[in-house]
Short mmCIF file of C-alpha atoms (C1' of nucleotides) in Angstrom, two decimals:
data_model
loop_
_atom_site.label_atom_id
_atom_site.label_comp_id
_atom_site.label_asym_id
_atom_site.label_seq_id
_atom_site.Cartn_x
_atom_site.Cartn_y
_atom_site.Cartn_z
CA MET A 1 12.23 62.80 19.30
CA LYS A 2 11.09 60.02 17.30
CA GLU A 3 10.03 56.78 19.10
CA PHE A 4 12.84 54.71 17.61
CA GLN A 5 15.66 57.45 18.65
CA LYS A 6 14.24 57.62 22.27
CA ASP A 7 14.05 53.76 22.57
CA LEU A 8 17.65 53.54 21.38
CA ILE A 9 18.94 56.37 23.36
CA ASP A 10 17.08 55.26 26.49
CA TRP A 11 18.69 51.77 26.27
CA TYR A 12 22.09 53.68 25.41
CA ILE A 13 21.97 55.78 28.78
CA HIS A 14 21.36 52.74 30.92
CA ASN A 15 23.65 50.20 29.02
CA HIS A 16 26.70 51.78 27.61
CA ARG A 17 30.18 51.00 28.79
CA PRO A 18 31.92 53.94 30.74
CA LEU A 19 34.41 55.00 27.49
CA GLU A 20 36.43 57.63 29.52
CA PHE A 21 37.98 59.23 26.36
CA ARG A 22 34.45 60.40 24.93
CA LEU A 23 33.31 62.06 28.35
CA LYS A 24 35.28 64.96 28.22
CA LYS A 25 34.37 65.75 24.60
CA ASP A 26 37.63 67.63 23.78
CA PRO A 27 38.14 67.24 19.97
CA TYR A 28 41.81 66.32 20.26
CA GLU A 29 41.38 63.69 22.75
CA ILE A 30 38.13 62.33 20.52
CA TRP A 31 40.03 62.35 17.37
CA ILE A 32 43.15 60.38 18.84
CA SER A 33 40.84 57.82 20.73
CA GLU A 34 38.70 57.38 17.48
CA ILE A 35 42.00 56.76 15.15
CA MET A 36 43.25 54.16 17.62
CA ALA A 37 39.87 52.76 18.17
CA GLN A 38 39.86 51.68 14.47
CA GLN A 39 41.76 48.55 14.70
CA THR A 40 41.85 47.35 18.10
CA ARG A 41 39.52 46.33 20.77
CA ILE A 42 38.78 49.17 23.31
CA GLU A 43 40.47 47.53 26.19
CA ALA A 44 43.72 47.17 24.00
CA MET A 45 43.88 50.46 22.83
CA LEU A 46 43.11 52.11 26.17
CA PRO A 47 46.76 52.01 27.54
CA TYR A 48 48.21 53.45 24.22
CA PHE A 49 45.55 56.23 24.51
CA LYS A 50 46.35 57.08 28.14
CA ARG A 51 50.26 57.13 27.17
CA TRP A 52 49.85 59.48 24.45
CA ILE A 53 47.53 61.91 26.05
CA GLN A 54 49.93 61.85 28.75
CA GLN A 55 53.29 62.68 26.55
CA LEU A 56 51.33 64.55 23.95
CA PRO A 57 48.59 66.80 25.59
CA ASP A 58 47.64 68.67 22.65
CA ILE A 59 47.92 69.02 19.05
CA GLU A 60 50.74 71.27 18.90
CA SER A 61 52.78 68.88 20.90
CA VAL A 62 52.11 66.15 18.17
CA ALA A 63 53.17 68.44 15.38
CA LYS A 64 56.50 69.08 16.96
CA CYS A 65 57.02 65.15 18.22
CA ASP A 66 59.81 63.41 16.33
CA ASP A 67 58.61 60.50 14.17
CA GLU A 68 60.46 57.95 16.16
CA LYS A 69 58.57 58.83 19.18
CA LEU A 70 55.42 58.94 17.46
CA ASN A 71 56.04 55.49 16.14
CA LYS A 72 57.37 54.18 19.61
CA LEU A 73 53.97 55.08 21.21
CA TRP A 74 51.98 53.40 18.38
CA GLN A 75 54.21 50.26 18.46
CA GLY A 76 51.87 46.96 18.32
CA LEU A 77 48.56 48.91 17.41
CA GLY A 78 49.07 48.18 13.78
CA TYR A 79 48.13 49.98 10.65
CA TYR A 80 51.11 52.47 11.25
CA SER A 81 50.17 54.77 8.54
CA ARG A 82 47.43 56.13 10.81
CA CYS A 83 50.07 57.61 13.28
CA LYS A 84 51.95 59.07 10.08
CA ASN A 85 48.78 60.74 9.13
CA ILE A 86 48.00 61.97 12.58
CA LYS A 87 51.36 63.83 12.42
CA LYS A 88 50.31 65.23 8.88
CA CYS A 89 46.91 66.41 10.18
CA ALA A 90 48.37 68.03 13.49
CA ILE A 91 50.91 69.89 11.31
CA GLU A 92 47.98 71.12 9.07
CA CYS A 93 45.96 72.07 12.05
CA VAL A 94 48.77 74.03 13.51
CA GLU A 95 49.52 75.96 10.06
CA LYS A 96 45.79 76.48 8.89
CA TYR A 97 43.65 76.43 12.03
CA ASN A 98 45.51 77.93 14.87
CA GLY A 99 46.89 74.60 16.25
CA LYS A 100 42.89 73.24 16.64
CA LEU A 101 40.84 71.01 14.40
CA PRO A 102 38.37 72.29 12.39
CA ARG A 103 34.78 72.20 13.61
CA THR A 104 32.62 70.78 10.84
CA LYS A 105 32.42 67.20 9.01
CA GLU A 106 32.89 68.74 5.99
CA GLU A 107 36.26 70.75 6.91
CA LEU A 108 37.52 67.56 8.77
CA LEU A 109 37.18 65.29 5.93
CA LYS A 110 39.88 67.49 4.09
CA LEU A 111 42.49 66.33 6.73
CA PRO A 112 44.81 63.28 6.07
CA GLY A 113 43.74 60.25 7.77
CA ILE A 114 40.23 61.69 8.74
CA GLY A 115 37.58 59.91 6.57
CA PRO A 116 33.71 59.83 6.84
CA TYR A 117 33.84 58.00 10.00
CA THR A 118 36.27 59.93 11.92
CA ALA A 119 34.98 63.39 10.72
CA GLY A 120 31.54 62.44 11.80
CA ALA A 121 32.42 61.05 15.01
CA ILE A 122 34.65 64.27 15.89
CA ALA A 123 32.01 66.72 14.56
CA SER A 124 28.76 64.83 16.27
CA ILE A 125 30.57 63.96 19.56
CA ALA A 126 32.82 66.68 20.45
CA ASN A 127 31.06 69.49 18.65
CA GLY A 128 27.59 68.34 18.61
CA GLN A 129 27.18 68.98 15.00
CA ARG A 130 24.01 67.03 13.27
CA VAL A 131 25.97 64.68 11.18
CA SER A 132 26.29 60.86 11.10
CA ALA A 133 29.24 58.72 12.03
CA VAL A 134 29.06 55.46 10.20
CA ASP A 135 31.44 52.73 11.72
CA GLY A 136 31.28 48.98 11.01
CA ASN A 137 29.01 48.60 13.90
CA VAL A 138 26.51 51.01 12.27
CA ILE A 139 26.77 49.57 8.93
CA ARG A 140 25.78 46.25 10.86
CA VAL A 141 23.04 47.60 12.73
CA PHE A 142 21.14 49.23 9.37
CA SER A 143 22.06 46.26 7.25
CA ARG A 144 19.98 44.38 9.61
CA LEU A 145 17.45 47.05 10.28
CA TYR A 146 16.29 47.68 6.46
CA ASP A 147 17.42 43.85 5.63
CA ILE A 148 20.12 45.29 3.42
CA CYS A 149 21.48 42.03 1.50
CA GLU A 150 24.01 43.48 -1.10
CA ASP A 151 27.70 43.77 -0.53
CA VAL A 152 28.28 46.36 1.98
CA THR A 153 32.18 46.32 1.14
CA LYS A 154 30.93 48.09 -2.03
CA THR A 155 31.20 52.11 -1.83
CA SER A 156 27.81 52.35 -3.44
CA VAL A 157 26.16 50.15 -0.70
CA LYS A 158 28.02 52.11 2.01
CA LYS A 159 26.67 55.54 0.54
CA GLN A 160 23.08 53.94 0.85
CA ILE A 161 23.41 53.10 4.60
CA GLU A 162 25.00 56.50 5.22
CA MET A 163 21.96 57.86 3.52
CA LEU A 164 19.55 56.14 5.80
CA VAL A 165 21.54 56.80 8.77
CA ASP A 166 21.46 60.67 7.68
CA GLU A 167 17.83 60.42 7.60
CA SER A 168 17.28 58.87 10.99
CA LEU A 169 19.34 61.73 12.87
CA PRO A 170 17.81 63.47 15.76
CA SER A 171 18.35 66.89 16.56
CA LYS A 172 21.49 68.27 17.56
CA GLU A 173 20.91 68.09 21.38
CA GLU A 174 20.93 64.43 20.92
CA ILE A 175 23.26 63.76 18.33
CA SER A 176 26.16 62.64 20.22
CA TYR A 177 24.14 60.29 22.17
CA TYR A 178 22.55 58.86 19.15
CA ASN A 179 25.77 58.29 17.10
CA GLN A 180 27.34 56.67 20.21
CA ALA A 181 24.28 54.70 21.00
CA LEU A 182 24.36 52.97 17.38
CA MET A 183 27.82 52.11 17.60
CA GLU A 184 27.52 50.85 21.07
CA LEU A 185 24.41 48.71 20.09
CA GLY A 186 26.57 47.17 17.33
CA ALA A 187 29.17 46.27 19.90
CA LEU A 188 27.06 45.13 22.56
CA ILE A 189 23.63 43.73 21.25
CA CYS A 190 23.84 43.86 17.31
CA ILE A 191 26.96 41.71 16.97
CA PRO A 192 28.56 40.01 14.48
CA LYS A 193 27.72 36.51 15.24
CA SER A 194 24.68 35.09 17.34
CA PRO A 195 22.89 38.81 17.52
CA ARG A 196 21.36 39.29 21.12
CA CYS A 197 17.79 40.17 19.44
CA ASP A 198 16.00 38.83 22.43
CA ILE A 199 17.29 41.55 24.33
CA CYS A 200 17.58 44.23 21.57
CA PRO A 201 15.96 47.62 22.47
CA ILE A 202 14.93 48.40 18.59
CA LYS A 203 13.78 44.84 17.80
CA LYS A 204 10.73 45.99 16.74
CA TYR A 205 11.67 48.10 13.89
CA CYS A 206 13.91 45.49 12.69
CA GLU A 207 13.20 43.99 9.14
CA ALA A 208 16.06 41.53 9.07
CA SER A 209 14.94 37.92 8.31
CA ASP A 210 17.97 36.43 9.01
CA PRO A 211 20.01 38.81 11.11
CA ALA A 212 23.16 36.64 11.57
CA SER A 213 23.77 36.50 8.01
CA LEU A 214 23.91 40.11 7.64
CA PRO A 215 25.91 42.15 6.67
CA TYR A 216 26.88 40.23 3.55
CA LYS A 217 30.52 40.48 2.74
CA PRO A 218 32.00 38.17 0.20
CA LYS A 219 34.79 35.86 0.88
CA LYS A 220 38.31 37.54 0.83
CA SER A 221 40.88 36.01 -1.50
CA ALA A 222 43.73 33.76 0.12
CA ARG A 223 46.58 35.36 1.57
CA LYS A 224 49.87 35.13 -0.26
CA ILE A 225 52.88 33.80 1.38
CA GLU A 226 56.21 35.07 1.71
CA TYR A 227 59.30 33.11 2.81
CA LYS A 228 61.93 35.05 4.71
CA HIS A 229 65.06 34.34 6.51
CA VAL A 230 65.97 36.67 9.23
CA TYR A 231 69.34 37.35 10.81
CA VAL A 232 69.55 38.88 14.13
CA TRP A 233 72.78 40.45 14.59
CA ILE A 234 74.37 40.47 18.26
CA HIS A 235 77.69 42.08 19.39
CA GLN A 236 78.24 41.81 23.18
CA ASN A 237 74.91 43.14 24.79
CA LYS A 238 73.62 44.71 21.69
CA VAL A 239 71.25 43.87 18.93
CA HIS A 240 71.39 45.15 15.28
CA VAL A 241 68.00 47.06 14.15
CA VAL A 242 67.58 48.53 10.85
CA LYS A 243 65.00 51.10 9.68
CA ARG A 244 62.63 49.84 6.97
CA ALA A 245 61.86 51.49 3.88
CA ASP A 246 59.27 54.42 3.99
CA THR A 247 56.66 52.87 2.09
CA GLY A 248 54.80 49.43 1.97
CA LEU A 249 54.47 47.06 5.12
CA LEU A 250 55.60 48.37 8.50
CA ALA A 251 56.82 51.33 6.82
CA GLY A 252 59.24 53.53 8.63
CA LEU A 253 59.50 51.04 11.74
CA TYR A 254 62.51 48.96 12.67
CA GLY A 255 63.36 45.26 11.83
CA PHE A 256 66.15 43.00 11.77
CA ASP A 257 68.29 42.28 8.87
CA GLU A 258 67.60 39.74 6.02
CA THR A 259 71.02 39.16 5.11
CA LYS A 260 74.09 37.37 6.89
CA PRO A 261 76.78 39.53 8.68
CA GLU A 262 80.38 39.23 8.05
CA HIS A 263 82.49 38.33 10.90
CA ILE A 264 80.30 35.79 12.36
CA ILE A 265 81.63 34.00 15.79
CA GLU A 266 78.66 31.77 16.29
CA SER A 267 75.27 31.16 14.58
CA ILE A 268 72.44 29.82 16.60
CA GLU A 269 68.94 28.81 14.77
CA LEU A 270 65.95 30.49 16.49
CA LYS A 271 62.58 29.19 16.64
CA PRO A 272 60.39 30.01 13.28
CA TYR A 273 57.69 32.11 13.27
CA ILE A 274 54.69 32.78 10.90
CA HIS A 275 53.22 36.35 11.25
CA ILE A 276 49.74 36.84 9.39
CA PHE A 277 49.04 40.26 8.11
CA SER A 278 45.53 40.64 6.13
CA HIS A 279 46.94 40.01 2.73
CA VAL A 280 50.27 38.63 3.42
CA GLU A 281 51.88 35.60 5.62
CA TRP A 282 55.39 35.74 6.54
CA HIS A 283 56.96 32.45 7.22
CA MET A 284 59.96 33.29 9.00
CA ASP A 285 63.22 31.35 9.73
CA ALA A 286 65.66 33.06 11.87
CA THR A 287 69.32 32.84 12.88
CA LEU A 288 70.95 34.47 15.86
CA CYS A 289 74.30 35.74 14.40
CA ILE A 290 76.95 36.66 16.99
CA VAL A 291 79.50 39.05 15.52
CA ASP A 292 82.64 40.47 16.22
CA ARG A 293 82.49 43.95 15.63
CA GLU A 294 80.07 46.86 15.81
CA ASP A 295 78.41 49.73 14.05
CA SER A 296 75.99 52.40 14.92
CA ASN A 297 73.02 50.32 14.32
CA TYR A 298 73.63 47.95 17.36
CA LYS A 299 71.62 48.98 20.31
CA THR A 300 71.13 47.64 23.84
CA ILE A 301 67.73 45.97 24.88
CA GLU A 302 67.24 49.15 26.93
CA GLU A 303 67.58 51.31 23.80
CA ILE A 304 65.35 49.38 21.92
CA GLU A 305 62.78 49.54 24.48
CA GLU A 306 63.25 53.20 25.01
CA TYR A 307 62.90 54.81 21.45
CA ILE A 308 63.18 51.60 18.69
CA ALA A 309 59.73 50.94 17.11
CA LEU A 310 59.38 47.19 16.70
CA PRO A 311 56.38 45.65 14.87
CA SER A 312 54.81 42.65 16.50
CA ALA A 313 55.86 40.52 13.62
CA PHE A 314 59.59 40.53 14.88
CA MET A 315 58.50 40.49 18.81
CA PRO A 316 58.99 36.57 18.76
CA PHE A 317 62.66 36.97 17.63
CA MET A 318 63.15 39.83 20.01
CA LYS A 319 62.14 37.79 22.88
CA GLN A 320 64.54 34.82 22.16
CA VAL A 321 67.44 37.34 21.78
CA GLU A 322 66.65 38.77 24.95
CA GLU A 323 66.53 35.43 26.46
CA TYR A 324 69.90 34.62 25.09
CA LEU A 325 71.46 37.71 26.27
CA TRP A 326 69.95 37.62 29.85
CA LYS A 327 71.21 33.73 30.23
CA LYS A 328 74.53 34.96 29.03
"C1'" DG B 1 42.03 28.24 10.74
"C1'" DT B 2 38.11 32.78 10.39
"C1'" DC B 3 36.43 37.40 11.14
"C1'" DC B 4 36.65 42.05 12.23
"C1'" DG B 5 37.82 47.28 10.45
"C1'" DG B 6 38.77 53.25 8.40
"C1'" DT B 7 41.29 55.47 5.00
"C1'" DG B 8 44.54 56.18 1.20
"C1'" DT B 9 46.00 54.82 -3.24
"C1'" DG B 10 46.16 53.42 -7.69
"C1'" DC C 1 36.54 50.08 -8.26
"C1'" DA C 2 40.02 46.93 -5.91
"C1'" DC C 3 43.25 46.36 -2.81
"C1'" DA C 4 47.01 47.71 0.85
"C1'" DC C 5 47.61 47.95 5.51
"C1'" DC C 6 48.15 45.14 11.26
"C1'" DG C 7 47.10 42.83 15.26
"C1'" DG C 8 44.01 40.44 17.99
"C1'" DA C 9 39.52 37.73 19.12
"C1'" DC C 10 37.39 33.40 18.96
#
DNA sequence: GTCCGGTGTG
DNA sequence: CACACCGGAC
């Protein structure tokens, strides 16, 4: 092993967080946890992961699972298309690979929802294949190590970094540790702001002249603002929910109406709420409408909690409605 | 308010 | 290549 690899792995062995989902090295569990970890802090995604594995212990159970139930298990995690892709991928694994994930990065890459990072993570961590797993942490570590000042959001620069990582890989015996060590270094030491260079185990290899300024990413353009009026229809102890379109923002999840119901008995203004997505802000006013008749889209609070996937954007209104029904 | 992040699509 | 897609940390 090269000195650089040894320094990094030694540090990792003594300093890494105990990430239980990577200990078992079960490809299925690595896959689910990596997809979940892509958009959330580890602590936030952990309860989701535990619940998912408990209810869906293998790929076949995912392939058979109802979309509504999968969405409910994913509710609040964001980037819901990942959940949809997990199901597509599970079905493909059942059809083509006997209910297992394929073993190599190259084959994994062909599956829906699995890109270069996830393919590399599964192949190297679960199967010991000597391939890279370049996530945002690794981009940051390598942009600093090699003082790469170009825009890392460009595909060409990412490719360049991936090549440097590929050249740095140790033998297959150490590959799992090595890839995790790079990510863990990025998570604990080589952090975005105020990197902790004083205690960095690989600082003697680092060429960054101003580490805190790397990696360079151009400013994102301003979000566009959309104004919405949400009408929460209720009848007796039930709330009206509607399934959203299967493309676009929050596809296939549930929400509230954006039209007034007929037969209103009483209207109550709710507290407005601004929900911020990456490119859009929803500035929402909301009205609670008490309606004197019912249809099949009215659900009790218990039914909503049990199987209606309601994204975070609507939660503040849901909370206010719960409060209203509870007081009544 | 700012920043973070993999993959799919167009 | 740029942009859509989410929620949370600070």
